[in-house]
PDB file of C-alpha atoms in Angstrom:
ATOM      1  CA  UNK A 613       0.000   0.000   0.000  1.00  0.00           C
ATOM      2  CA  UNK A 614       1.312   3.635  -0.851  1.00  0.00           C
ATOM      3  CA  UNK A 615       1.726   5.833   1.465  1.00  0.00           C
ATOM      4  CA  UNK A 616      -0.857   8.079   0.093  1.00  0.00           C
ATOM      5  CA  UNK A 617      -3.384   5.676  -0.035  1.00  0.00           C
ATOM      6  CA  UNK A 618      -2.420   4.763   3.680  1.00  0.00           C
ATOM      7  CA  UNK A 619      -3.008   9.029   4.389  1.00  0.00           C
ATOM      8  CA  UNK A 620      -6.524   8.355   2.000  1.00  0.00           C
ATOM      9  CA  UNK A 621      -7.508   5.489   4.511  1.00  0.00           C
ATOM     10  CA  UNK A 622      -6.768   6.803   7.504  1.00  0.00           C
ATOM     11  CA  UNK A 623      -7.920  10.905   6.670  1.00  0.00           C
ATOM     12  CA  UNK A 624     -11.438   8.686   5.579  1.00  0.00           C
ATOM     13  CA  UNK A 625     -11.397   6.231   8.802  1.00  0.00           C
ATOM     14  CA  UNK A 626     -11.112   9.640  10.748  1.00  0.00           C
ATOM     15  CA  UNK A 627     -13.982  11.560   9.055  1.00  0.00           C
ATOM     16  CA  UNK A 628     -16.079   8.335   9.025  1.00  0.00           C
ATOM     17  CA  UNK A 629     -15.759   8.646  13.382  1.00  0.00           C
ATOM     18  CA  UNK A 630     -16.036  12.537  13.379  1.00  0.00           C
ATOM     19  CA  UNK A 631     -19.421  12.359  11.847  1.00  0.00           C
ATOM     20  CA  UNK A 632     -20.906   9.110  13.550  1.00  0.00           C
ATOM     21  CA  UNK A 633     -19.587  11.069  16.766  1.00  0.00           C
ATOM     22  CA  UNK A 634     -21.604  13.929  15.624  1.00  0.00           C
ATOM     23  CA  UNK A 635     -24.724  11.940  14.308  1.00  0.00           C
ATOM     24  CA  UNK A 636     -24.854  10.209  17.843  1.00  0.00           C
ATOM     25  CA  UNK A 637     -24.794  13.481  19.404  1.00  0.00           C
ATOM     26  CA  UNK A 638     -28.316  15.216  20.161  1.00  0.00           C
ATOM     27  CA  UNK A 639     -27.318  19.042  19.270  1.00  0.00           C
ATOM     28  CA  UNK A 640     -29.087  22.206  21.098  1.00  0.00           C
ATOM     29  CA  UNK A 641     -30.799  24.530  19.037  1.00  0.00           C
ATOM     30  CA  UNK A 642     -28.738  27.665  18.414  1.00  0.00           C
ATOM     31  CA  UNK A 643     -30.056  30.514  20.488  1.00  0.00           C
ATOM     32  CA  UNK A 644     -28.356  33.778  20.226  1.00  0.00           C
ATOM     33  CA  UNK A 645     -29.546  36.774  22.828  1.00  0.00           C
ATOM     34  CA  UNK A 646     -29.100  39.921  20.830  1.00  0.00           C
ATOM     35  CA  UNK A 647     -30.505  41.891  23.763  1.00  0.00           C
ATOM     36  CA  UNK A 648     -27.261  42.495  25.183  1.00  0.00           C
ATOM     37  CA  UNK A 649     -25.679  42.696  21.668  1.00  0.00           C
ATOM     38  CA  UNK A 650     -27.653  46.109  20.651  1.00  0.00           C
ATOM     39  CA  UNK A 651     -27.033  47.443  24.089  1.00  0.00           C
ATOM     40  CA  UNK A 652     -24.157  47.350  23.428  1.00  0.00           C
ATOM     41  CA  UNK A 653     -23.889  49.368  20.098  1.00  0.00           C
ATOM     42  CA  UNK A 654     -27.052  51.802  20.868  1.00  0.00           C
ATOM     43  CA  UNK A 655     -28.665  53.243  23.982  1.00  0.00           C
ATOM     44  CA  UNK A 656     -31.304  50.828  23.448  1.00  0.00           C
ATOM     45  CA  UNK A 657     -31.987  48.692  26.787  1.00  0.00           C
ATOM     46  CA  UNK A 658     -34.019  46.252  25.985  1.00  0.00           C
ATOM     47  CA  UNK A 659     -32.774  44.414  29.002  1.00  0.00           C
ATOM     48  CA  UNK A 660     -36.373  45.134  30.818  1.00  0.00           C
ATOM     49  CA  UNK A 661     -38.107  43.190  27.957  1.00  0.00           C
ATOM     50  CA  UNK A 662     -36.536  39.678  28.622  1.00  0.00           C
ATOM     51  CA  UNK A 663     -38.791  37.166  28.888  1.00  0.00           C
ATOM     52  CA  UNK A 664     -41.373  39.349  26.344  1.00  0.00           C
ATOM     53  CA  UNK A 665     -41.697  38.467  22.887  1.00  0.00           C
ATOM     54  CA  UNK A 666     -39.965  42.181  21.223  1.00  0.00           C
ATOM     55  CA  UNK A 667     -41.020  43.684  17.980  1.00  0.00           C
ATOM     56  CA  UNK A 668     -38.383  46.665  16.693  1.00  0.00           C
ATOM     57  CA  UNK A 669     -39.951  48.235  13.851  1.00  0.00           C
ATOM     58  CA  UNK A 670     -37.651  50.328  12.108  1.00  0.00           C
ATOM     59  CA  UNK A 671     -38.758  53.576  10.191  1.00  0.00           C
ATOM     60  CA  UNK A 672     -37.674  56.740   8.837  1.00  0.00           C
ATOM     61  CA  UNK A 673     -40.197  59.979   8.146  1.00  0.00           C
ATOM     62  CA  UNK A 674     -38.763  59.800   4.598  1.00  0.00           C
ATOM     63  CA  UNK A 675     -40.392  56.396   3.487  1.00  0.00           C
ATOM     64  CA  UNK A 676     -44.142  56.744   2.677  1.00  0.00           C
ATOM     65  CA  UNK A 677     -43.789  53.110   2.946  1.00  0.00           C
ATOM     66  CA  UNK A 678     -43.230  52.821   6.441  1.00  0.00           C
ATOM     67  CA  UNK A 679     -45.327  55.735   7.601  1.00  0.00           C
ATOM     68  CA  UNK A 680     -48.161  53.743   5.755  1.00  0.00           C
ATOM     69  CA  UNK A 681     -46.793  50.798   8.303  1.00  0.00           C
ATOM     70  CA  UNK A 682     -47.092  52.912  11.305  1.00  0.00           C
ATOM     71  CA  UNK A 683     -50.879  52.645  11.880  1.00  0.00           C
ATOM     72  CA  UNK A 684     -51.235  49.166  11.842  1.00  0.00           C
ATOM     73  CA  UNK A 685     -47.949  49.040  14.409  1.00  0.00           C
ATOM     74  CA  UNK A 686     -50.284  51.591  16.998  1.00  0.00           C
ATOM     75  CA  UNK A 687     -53.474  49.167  16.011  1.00  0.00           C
ATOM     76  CA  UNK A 688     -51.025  45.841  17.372  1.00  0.00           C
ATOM     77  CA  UNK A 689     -49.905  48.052  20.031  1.00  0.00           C
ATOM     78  CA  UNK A 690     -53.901  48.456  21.244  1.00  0.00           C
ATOM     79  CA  UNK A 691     -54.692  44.749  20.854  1.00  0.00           C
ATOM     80  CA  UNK A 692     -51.827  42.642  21.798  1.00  0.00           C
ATOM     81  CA  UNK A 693     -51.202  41.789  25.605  1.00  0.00           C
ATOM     82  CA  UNK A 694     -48.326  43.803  26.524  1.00  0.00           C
ATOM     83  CA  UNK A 695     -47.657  41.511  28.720  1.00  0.00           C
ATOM     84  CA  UNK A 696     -46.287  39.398  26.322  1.00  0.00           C
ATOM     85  CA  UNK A 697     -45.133  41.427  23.774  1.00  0.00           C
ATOM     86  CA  UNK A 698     -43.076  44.852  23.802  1.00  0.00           C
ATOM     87  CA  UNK A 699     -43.591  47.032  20.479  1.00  0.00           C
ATOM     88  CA  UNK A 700     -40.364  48.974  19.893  1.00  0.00           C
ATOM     89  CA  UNK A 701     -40.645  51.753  17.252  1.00  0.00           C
ATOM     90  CA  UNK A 702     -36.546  52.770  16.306  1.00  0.00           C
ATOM     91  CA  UNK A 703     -36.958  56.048  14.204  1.00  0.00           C
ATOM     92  CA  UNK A 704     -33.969  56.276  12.291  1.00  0.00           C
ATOM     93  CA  UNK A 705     -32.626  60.170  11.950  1.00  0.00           C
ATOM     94  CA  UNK A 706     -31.878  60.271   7.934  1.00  0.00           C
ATOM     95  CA  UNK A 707     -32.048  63.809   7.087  1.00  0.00           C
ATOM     96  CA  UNK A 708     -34.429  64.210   9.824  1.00  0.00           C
ATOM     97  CA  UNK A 709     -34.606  66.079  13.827  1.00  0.00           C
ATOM     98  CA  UNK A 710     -36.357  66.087  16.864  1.00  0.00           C
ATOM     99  CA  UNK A 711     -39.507  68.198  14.524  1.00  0.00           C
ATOM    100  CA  UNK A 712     -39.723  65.576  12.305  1.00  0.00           C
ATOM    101  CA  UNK A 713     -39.953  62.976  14.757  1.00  0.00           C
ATOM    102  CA  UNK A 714     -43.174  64.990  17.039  1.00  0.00           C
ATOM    103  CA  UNK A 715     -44.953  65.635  13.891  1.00  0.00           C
ATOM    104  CA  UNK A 716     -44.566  61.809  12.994  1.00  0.00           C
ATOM    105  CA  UNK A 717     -45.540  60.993  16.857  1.00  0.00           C
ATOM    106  CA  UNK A 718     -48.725  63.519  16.913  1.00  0.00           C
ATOM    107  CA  UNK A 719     -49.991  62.520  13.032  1.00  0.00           C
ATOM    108  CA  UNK A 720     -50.222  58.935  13.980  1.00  0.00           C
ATOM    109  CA  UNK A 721     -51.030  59.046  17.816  1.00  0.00           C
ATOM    110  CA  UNK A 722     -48.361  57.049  18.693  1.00  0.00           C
ATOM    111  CA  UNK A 723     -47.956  58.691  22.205  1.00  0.00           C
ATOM    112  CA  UNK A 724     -47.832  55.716  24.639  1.00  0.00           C
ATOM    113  CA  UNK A 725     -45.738  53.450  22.661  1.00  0.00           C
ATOM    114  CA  UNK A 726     -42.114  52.701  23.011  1.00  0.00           C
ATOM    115  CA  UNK A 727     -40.175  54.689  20.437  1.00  0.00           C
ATOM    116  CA  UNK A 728     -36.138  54.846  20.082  1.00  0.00           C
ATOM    117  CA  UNK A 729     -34.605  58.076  18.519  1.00  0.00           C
ATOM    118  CA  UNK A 730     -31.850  56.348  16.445  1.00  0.00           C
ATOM    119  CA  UNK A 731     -30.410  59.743  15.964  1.00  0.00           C
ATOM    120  CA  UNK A 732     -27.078  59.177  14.307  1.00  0.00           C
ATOM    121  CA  UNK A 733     -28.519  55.825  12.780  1.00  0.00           C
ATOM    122  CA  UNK A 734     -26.066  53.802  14.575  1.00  0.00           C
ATOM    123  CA  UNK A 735     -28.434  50.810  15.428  1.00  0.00           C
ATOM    124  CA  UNK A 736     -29.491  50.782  11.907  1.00  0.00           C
ATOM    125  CA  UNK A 737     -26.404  50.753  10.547  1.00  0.00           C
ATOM    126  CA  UNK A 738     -25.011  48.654  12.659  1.00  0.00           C
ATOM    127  CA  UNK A 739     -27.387  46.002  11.477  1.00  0.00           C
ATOM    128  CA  UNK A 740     -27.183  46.726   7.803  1.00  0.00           C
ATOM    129  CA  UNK A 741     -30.214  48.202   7.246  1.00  0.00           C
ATOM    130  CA  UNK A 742     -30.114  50.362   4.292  1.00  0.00           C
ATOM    131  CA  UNK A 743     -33.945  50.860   3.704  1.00  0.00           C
ATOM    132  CA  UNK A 744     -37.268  51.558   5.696  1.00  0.00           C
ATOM    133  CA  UNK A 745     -39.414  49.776   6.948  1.00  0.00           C
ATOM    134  CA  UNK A 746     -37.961  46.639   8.368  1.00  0.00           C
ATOM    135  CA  UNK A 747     -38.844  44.638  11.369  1.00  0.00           C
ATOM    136  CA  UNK A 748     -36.740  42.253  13.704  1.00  0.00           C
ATOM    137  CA  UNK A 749     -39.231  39.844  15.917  1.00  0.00           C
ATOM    138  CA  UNK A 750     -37.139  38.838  18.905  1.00  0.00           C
ATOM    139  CA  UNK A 751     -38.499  35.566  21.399  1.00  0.00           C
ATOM    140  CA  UNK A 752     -39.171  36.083  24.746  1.00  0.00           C
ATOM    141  CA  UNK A 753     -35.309  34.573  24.998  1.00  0.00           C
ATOM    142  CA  UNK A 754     -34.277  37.202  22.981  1.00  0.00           C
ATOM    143  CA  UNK A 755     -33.268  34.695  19.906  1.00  0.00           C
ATOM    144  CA  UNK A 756     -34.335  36.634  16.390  1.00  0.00           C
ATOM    145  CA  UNK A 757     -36.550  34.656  15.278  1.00  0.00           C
ATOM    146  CA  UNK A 758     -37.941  36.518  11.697  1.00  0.00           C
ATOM    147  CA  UNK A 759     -36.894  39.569  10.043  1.00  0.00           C
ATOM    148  CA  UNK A 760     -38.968  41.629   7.688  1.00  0.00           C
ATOM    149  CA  UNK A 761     -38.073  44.023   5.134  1.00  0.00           C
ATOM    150  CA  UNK A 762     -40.893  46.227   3.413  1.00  0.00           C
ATOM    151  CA  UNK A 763     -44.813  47.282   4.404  1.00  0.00           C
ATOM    152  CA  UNK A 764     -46.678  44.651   6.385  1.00  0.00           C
ATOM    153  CA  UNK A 765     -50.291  43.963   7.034  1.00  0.00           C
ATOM    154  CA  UNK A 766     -51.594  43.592   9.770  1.00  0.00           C
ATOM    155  CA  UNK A 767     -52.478  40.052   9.466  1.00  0.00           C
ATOM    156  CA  UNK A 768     -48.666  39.132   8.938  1.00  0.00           C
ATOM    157  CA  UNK A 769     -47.402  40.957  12.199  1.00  0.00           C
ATOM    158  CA  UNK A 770     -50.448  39.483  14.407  1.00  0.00           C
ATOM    159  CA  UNK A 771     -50.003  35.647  12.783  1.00  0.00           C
ATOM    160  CA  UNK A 772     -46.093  36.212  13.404  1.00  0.00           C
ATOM    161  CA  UNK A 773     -46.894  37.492  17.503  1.00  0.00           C
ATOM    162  CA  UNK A 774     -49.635  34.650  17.614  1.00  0.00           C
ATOM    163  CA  UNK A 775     -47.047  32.293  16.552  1.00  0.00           C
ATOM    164  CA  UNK A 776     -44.344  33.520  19.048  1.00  0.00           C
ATOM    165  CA  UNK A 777     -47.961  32.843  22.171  1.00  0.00           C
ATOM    166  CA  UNK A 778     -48.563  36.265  22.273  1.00  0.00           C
ATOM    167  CA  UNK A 779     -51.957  37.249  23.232  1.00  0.00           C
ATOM    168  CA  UNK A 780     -54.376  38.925  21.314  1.00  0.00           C
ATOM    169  CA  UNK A 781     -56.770  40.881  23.656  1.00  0.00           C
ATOM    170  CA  UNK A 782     -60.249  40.284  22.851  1.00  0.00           C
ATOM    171  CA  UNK A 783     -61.160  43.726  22.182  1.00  0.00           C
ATOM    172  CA  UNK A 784     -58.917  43.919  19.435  1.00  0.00           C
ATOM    173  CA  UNK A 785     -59.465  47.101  17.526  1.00  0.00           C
ATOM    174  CA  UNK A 786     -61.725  46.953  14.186  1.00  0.00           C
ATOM    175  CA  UNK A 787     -59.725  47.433  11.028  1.00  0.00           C
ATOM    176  CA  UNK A 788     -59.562  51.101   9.965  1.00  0.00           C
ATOM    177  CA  UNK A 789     -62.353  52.182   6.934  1.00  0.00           C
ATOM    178  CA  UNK A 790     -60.419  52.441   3.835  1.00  0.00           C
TER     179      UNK A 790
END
């Protein structure tokens, strides 16, 4: 036998073990806390949230898109058991100031609700977000557990909470008229 046949044999005799070592092995899921993670780039403490289901819903006043998002985001506010779940609103400063941000607040009655001033963008940028809205759906762990990039219905955000055993209150607020 040649000796790199012998190095064949044996390099496949070792990988054959590694993975039957692995197989036999009954692996944890991966859970990841990011709690502690944006802490630690933003001001954000979301450290009083553990064991809540968190929704950060990221926005700008420049996207029409995710000022169209905003009302259904006050109308999950209203009808899911807080509880359970903490709605985080991070208004990212592009181009924009403390006006911006009141008129935004006032327009949409989101006074009440949790909202972050990401004034120099740093959480958003720090997480590569490049456009509005998007939303990051954390378990009451703190694991990510979905992402969302673009306008969502309302449907989508409650089947995602309802999913993740948040309640829905049973006055849940009618749909808006159209």
């Amino acid at each position: 036998m040649t000796l790199n046949r012998m190095i064949s044999l044996l390099t496949a005799l070792v990988l054959l073990l590694c993975m039957g070592t692995a197989v036999a092995q009954e692996e944890e899921p991966i859970s990841f806390d990011v709690t502690d993670y944006i802490s630690s780039i933003a001001d954000l403490d979301l450290s009083p949230y553990r064991g809540k289901v968190m929704a950060l819903f990221f926005y700008t006043c420049n996207s029409d898109e995710a000022k169209a998002t905003l009302p259904v985001w006050k109308r999950i506010h209203d009808d899911f058991d807080p509880q359970d779940v903490e709605i985080i609103l991070v208004h990212a400063w592009e181009n924009e100031g403390q006006k911006e941000s009141d008129a935004i607040r006032e327009r949409f009655q989101l006074d009440g609700m949790n909202i972050y001033e990401d004034q120099n963008c740093t959480l958003c940028h720090t997480l590569g977000l490049t456009s509005y809205p998007n939303v990051l759906l954390l378990d009451a762990q703190g694991s990510p557990c979905s992402g969302y990039s673009g306008q969502l219905s309302y449907q989508t955000i409650a089947d995602a909470l309802i999913a993740l055993n948040v309640t829905q209150l049973h006055n849940a607020s009618p749909a808006p008229a159209q």
